[in-house]
Tab-separated table of C-alpha atoms in Angstrom:
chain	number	residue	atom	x	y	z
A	1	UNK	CA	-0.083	-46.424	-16.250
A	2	UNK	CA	-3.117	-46.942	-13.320
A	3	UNK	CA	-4.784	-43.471	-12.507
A	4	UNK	CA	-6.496	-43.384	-9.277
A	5	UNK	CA	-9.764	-43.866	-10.650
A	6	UNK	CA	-9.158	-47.347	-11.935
A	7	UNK	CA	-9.330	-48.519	-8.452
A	8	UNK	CA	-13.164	-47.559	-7.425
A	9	UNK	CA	-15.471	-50.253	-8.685
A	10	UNK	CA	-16.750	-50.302	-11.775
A	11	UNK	CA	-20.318	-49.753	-10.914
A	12	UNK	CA	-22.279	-48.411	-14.181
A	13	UNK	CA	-25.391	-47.789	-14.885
A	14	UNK	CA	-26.861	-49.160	-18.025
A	15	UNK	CA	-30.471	-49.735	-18.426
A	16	UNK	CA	-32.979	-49.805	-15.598
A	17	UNK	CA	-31.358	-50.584	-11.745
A	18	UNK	CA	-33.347	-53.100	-10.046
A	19	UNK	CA	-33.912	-53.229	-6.265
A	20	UNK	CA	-32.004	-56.098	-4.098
A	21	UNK	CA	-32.080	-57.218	-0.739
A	22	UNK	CA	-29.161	-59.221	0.054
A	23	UNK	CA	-28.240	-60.799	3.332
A	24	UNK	CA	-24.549	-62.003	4.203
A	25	UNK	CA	-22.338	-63.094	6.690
A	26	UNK	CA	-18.875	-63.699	8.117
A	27	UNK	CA	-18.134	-67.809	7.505
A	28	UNK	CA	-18.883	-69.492	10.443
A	29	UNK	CA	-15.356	-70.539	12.399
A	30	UNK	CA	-14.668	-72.391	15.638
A	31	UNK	CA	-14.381	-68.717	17.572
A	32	UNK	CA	-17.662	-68.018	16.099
A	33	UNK	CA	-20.039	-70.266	15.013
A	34	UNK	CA	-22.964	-68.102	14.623
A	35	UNK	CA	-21.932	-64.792	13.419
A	36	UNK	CA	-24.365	-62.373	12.951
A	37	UNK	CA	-26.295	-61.571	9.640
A	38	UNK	CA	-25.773	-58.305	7.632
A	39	UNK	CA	-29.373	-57.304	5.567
A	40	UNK	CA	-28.609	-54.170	2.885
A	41	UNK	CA	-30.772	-53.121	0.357
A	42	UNK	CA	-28.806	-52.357	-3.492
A	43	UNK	CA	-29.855	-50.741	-6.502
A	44	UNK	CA	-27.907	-52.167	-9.473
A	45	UNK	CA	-28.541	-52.922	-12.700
A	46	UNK	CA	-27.993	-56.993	-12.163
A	47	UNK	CA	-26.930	-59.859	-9.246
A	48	UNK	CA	-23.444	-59.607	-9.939
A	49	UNK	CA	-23.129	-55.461	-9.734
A	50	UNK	CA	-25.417	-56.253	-6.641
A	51	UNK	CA	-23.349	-58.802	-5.361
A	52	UNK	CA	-20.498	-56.578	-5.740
A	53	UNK	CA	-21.621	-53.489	-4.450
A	54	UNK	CA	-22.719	-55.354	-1.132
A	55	UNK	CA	-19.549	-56.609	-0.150
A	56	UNK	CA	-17.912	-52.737	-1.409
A	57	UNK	CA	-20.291	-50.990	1.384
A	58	UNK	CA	-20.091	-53.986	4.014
A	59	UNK	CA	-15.795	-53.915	4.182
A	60	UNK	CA	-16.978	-49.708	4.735
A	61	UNK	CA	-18.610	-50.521	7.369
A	62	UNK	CA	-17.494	-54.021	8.760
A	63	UNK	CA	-14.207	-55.678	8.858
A	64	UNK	CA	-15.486	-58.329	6.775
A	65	UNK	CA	-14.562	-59.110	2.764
A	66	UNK	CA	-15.539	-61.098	0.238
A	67	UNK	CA	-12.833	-64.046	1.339
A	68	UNK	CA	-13.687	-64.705	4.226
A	69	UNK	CA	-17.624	-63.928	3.860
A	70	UNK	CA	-20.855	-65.327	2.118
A	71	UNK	CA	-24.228	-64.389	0.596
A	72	UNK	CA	-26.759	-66.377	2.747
A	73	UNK	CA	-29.932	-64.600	0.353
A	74	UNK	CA	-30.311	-62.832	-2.568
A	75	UNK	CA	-33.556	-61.904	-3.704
A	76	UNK	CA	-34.790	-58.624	-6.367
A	77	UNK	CA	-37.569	-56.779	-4.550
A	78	UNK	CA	-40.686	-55.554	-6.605
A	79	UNK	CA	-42.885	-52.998	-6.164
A	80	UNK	CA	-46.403	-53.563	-4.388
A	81	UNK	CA	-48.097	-50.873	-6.869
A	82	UNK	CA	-46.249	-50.784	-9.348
A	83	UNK	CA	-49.304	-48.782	-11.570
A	84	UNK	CA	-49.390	-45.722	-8.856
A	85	UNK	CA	-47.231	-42.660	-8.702
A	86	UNK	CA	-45.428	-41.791	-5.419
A	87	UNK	CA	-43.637	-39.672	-4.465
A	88	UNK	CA	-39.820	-40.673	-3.505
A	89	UNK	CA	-37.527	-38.759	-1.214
A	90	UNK	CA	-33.647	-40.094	-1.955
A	91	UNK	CA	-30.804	-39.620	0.528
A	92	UNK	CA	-27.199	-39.737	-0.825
A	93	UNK	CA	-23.685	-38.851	-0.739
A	94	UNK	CA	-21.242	-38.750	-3.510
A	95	UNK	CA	-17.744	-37.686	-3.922
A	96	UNK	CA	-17.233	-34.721	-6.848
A	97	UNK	CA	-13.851	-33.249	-7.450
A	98	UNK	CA	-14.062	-31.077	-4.802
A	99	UNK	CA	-15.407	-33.328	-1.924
A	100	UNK	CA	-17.819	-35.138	-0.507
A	101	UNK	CA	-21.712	-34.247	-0.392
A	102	UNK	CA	-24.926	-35.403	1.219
A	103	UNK	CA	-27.857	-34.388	-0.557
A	104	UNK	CA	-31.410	-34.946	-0.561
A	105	UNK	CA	-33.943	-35.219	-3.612
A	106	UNK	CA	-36.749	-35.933	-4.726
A	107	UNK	CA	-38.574	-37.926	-7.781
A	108	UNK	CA	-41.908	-38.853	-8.909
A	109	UNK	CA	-41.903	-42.770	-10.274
A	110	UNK	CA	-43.855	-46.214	-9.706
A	111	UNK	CA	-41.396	-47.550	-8.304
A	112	UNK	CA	-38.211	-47.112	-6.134
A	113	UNK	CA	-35.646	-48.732	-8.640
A	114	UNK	CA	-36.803	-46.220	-11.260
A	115	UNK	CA	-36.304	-43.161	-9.157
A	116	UNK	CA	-32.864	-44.126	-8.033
A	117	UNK	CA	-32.311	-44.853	-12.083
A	118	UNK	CA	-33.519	-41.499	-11.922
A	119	UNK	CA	-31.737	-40.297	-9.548
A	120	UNK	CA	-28.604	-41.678	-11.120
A	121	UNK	CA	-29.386	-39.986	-13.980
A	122	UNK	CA	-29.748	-36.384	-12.288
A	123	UNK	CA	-26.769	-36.902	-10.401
A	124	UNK	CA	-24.582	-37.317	-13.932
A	125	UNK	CA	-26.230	-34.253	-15.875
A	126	UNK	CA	-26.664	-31.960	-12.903
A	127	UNK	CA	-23.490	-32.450	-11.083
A	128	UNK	CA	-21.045	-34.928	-13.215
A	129	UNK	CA	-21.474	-37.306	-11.101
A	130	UNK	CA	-20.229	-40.865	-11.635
A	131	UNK	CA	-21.954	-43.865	-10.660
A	132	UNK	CA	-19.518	-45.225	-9.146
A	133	UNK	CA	-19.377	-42.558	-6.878
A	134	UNK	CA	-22.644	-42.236	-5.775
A	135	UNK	CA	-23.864	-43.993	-2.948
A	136	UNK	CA	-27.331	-44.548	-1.998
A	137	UNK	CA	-28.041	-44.107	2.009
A	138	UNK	CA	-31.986	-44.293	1.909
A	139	UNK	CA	-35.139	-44.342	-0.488
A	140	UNK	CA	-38.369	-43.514	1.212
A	141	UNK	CA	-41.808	-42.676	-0.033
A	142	UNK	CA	-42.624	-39.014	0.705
A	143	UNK	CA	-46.204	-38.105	1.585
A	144	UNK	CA	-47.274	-35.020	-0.448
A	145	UNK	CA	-47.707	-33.125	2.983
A	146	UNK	CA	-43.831	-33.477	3.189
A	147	UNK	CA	-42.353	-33.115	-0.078
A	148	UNK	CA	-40.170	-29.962	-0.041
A	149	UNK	CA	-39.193	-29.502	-3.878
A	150	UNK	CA	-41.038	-27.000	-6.283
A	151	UNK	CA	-40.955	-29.555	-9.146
A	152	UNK	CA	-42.573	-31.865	-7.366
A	153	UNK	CA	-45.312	-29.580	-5.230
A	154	UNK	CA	-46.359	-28.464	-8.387
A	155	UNK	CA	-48.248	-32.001	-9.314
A	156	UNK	CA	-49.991	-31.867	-5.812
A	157	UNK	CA	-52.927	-29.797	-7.656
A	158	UNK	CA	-56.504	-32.108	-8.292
A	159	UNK	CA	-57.052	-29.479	-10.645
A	160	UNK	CA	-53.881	-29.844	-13.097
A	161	UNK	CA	-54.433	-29.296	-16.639
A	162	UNK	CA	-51.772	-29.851	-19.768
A	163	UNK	CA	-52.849	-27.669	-22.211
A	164	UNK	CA	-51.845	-28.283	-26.041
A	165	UNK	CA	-51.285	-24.593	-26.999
A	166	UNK	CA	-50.489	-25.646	-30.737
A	167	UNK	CA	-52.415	-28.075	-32.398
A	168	UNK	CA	-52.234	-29.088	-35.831
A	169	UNK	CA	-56.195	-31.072	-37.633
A	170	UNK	CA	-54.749	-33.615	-39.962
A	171	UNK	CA	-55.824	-32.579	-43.391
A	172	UNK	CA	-56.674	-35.566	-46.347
A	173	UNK	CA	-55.080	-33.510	-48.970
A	174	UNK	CA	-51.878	-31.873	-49.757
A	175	UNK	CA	-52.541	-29.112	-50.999
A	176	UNK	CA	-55.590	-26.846	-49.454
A	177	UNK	CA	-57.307	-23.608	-50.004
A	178	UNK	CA	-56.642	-22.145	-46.805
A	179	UNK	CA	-53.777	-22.373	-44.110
A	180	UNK	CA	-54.072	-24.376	-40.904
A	181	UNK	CA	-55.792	-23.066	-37.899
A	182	UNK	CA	-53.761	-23.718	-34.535
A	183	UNK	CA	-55.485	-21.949	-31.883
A	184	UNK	CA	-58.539	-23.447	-30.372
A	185	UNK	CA	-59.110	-21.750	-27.675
């Protein structure tokens, strides 16, 4: 017995995703010997899920398929600071049990593949979202100027401190004559 969810790709998302740009084409023919290229940028967690997932969104949007198409480049994309925090603003739509969404968040990573991972992640625990649903329409970095989300205004401060309310002094010994102070204040 098939259920109707054994048709959507099997796109899952174990371990970190890793950003790919991948540029493809219809196979040249006599009617069209030049046709032109097709750039997309995927977050997936290897080159065949990226592979895969490019030729899912391009038969969306062109009539083009993986028969009668190739991948002219495939390369991962890294991040030019990878040791600085931006801010990320994600636009998305994804298909729950009642419909279908568009949504924008926001995340605070080094790097765009970790804030879609993120993201991904979110998506699942808020909303029960399945990967394979999900589908990524844009990643941009967000100035702090624009963010719009509380959790991530919050970090905007020069001034922010992370107190440790309840600290514990290691003591040598086992047993000692008085109890532990935890307040230093």
């Amino acid at each position: 017995c098939r259920f109707w969810y054994d048709f959507y790709p099997k796109m899952k998302v174990t371990g970190d995703l890793h950003q790919y740009e991948i540029i493809g084409r219809k196979v040249p023919t006599e009617k069209d010997p030049k046709p032109s290229l097709l750039k997309m940028t995927i977050f997936a967690p290897n080159v065949v899920v990226a592979k895969s997932r490019f030729w899912y969104f391009v038969s969306m949007l062109q009539k083009l398929k993986k028969a009668n198409g190739e991948i002219v480049d495939l390369k991962e994309i890294s991040e030019k600071h990878p040791h600085t925090v931006k801010n990320y603003g994600i636009w998305l739509r994804y298909d729950s049990r009642s419909g279908t969404h568009n949504m924008y968040r926001e995340y605070r990573e080094q790097s765009a593949a970790a804030a879609v991972t993120a993201c991904y992640r979110d998506m699942g625990a808020r909303h029960r979202a399945r990967a394979r649903s999900i589908h990524i329409i844009k990643v941009d970095v967000v100035p702090a100027s624009k963010t719009r989300r509380a959790g991530i205004k919050q970090f905007h401060d020069s001034k922010i401190k992370f107190p440790l309310p309840h600290r514990r002094i290691a003591t040598k010994s086992t047993f000692t004559a008085s109890r532990p102070s935890t307040f230093f204040g």
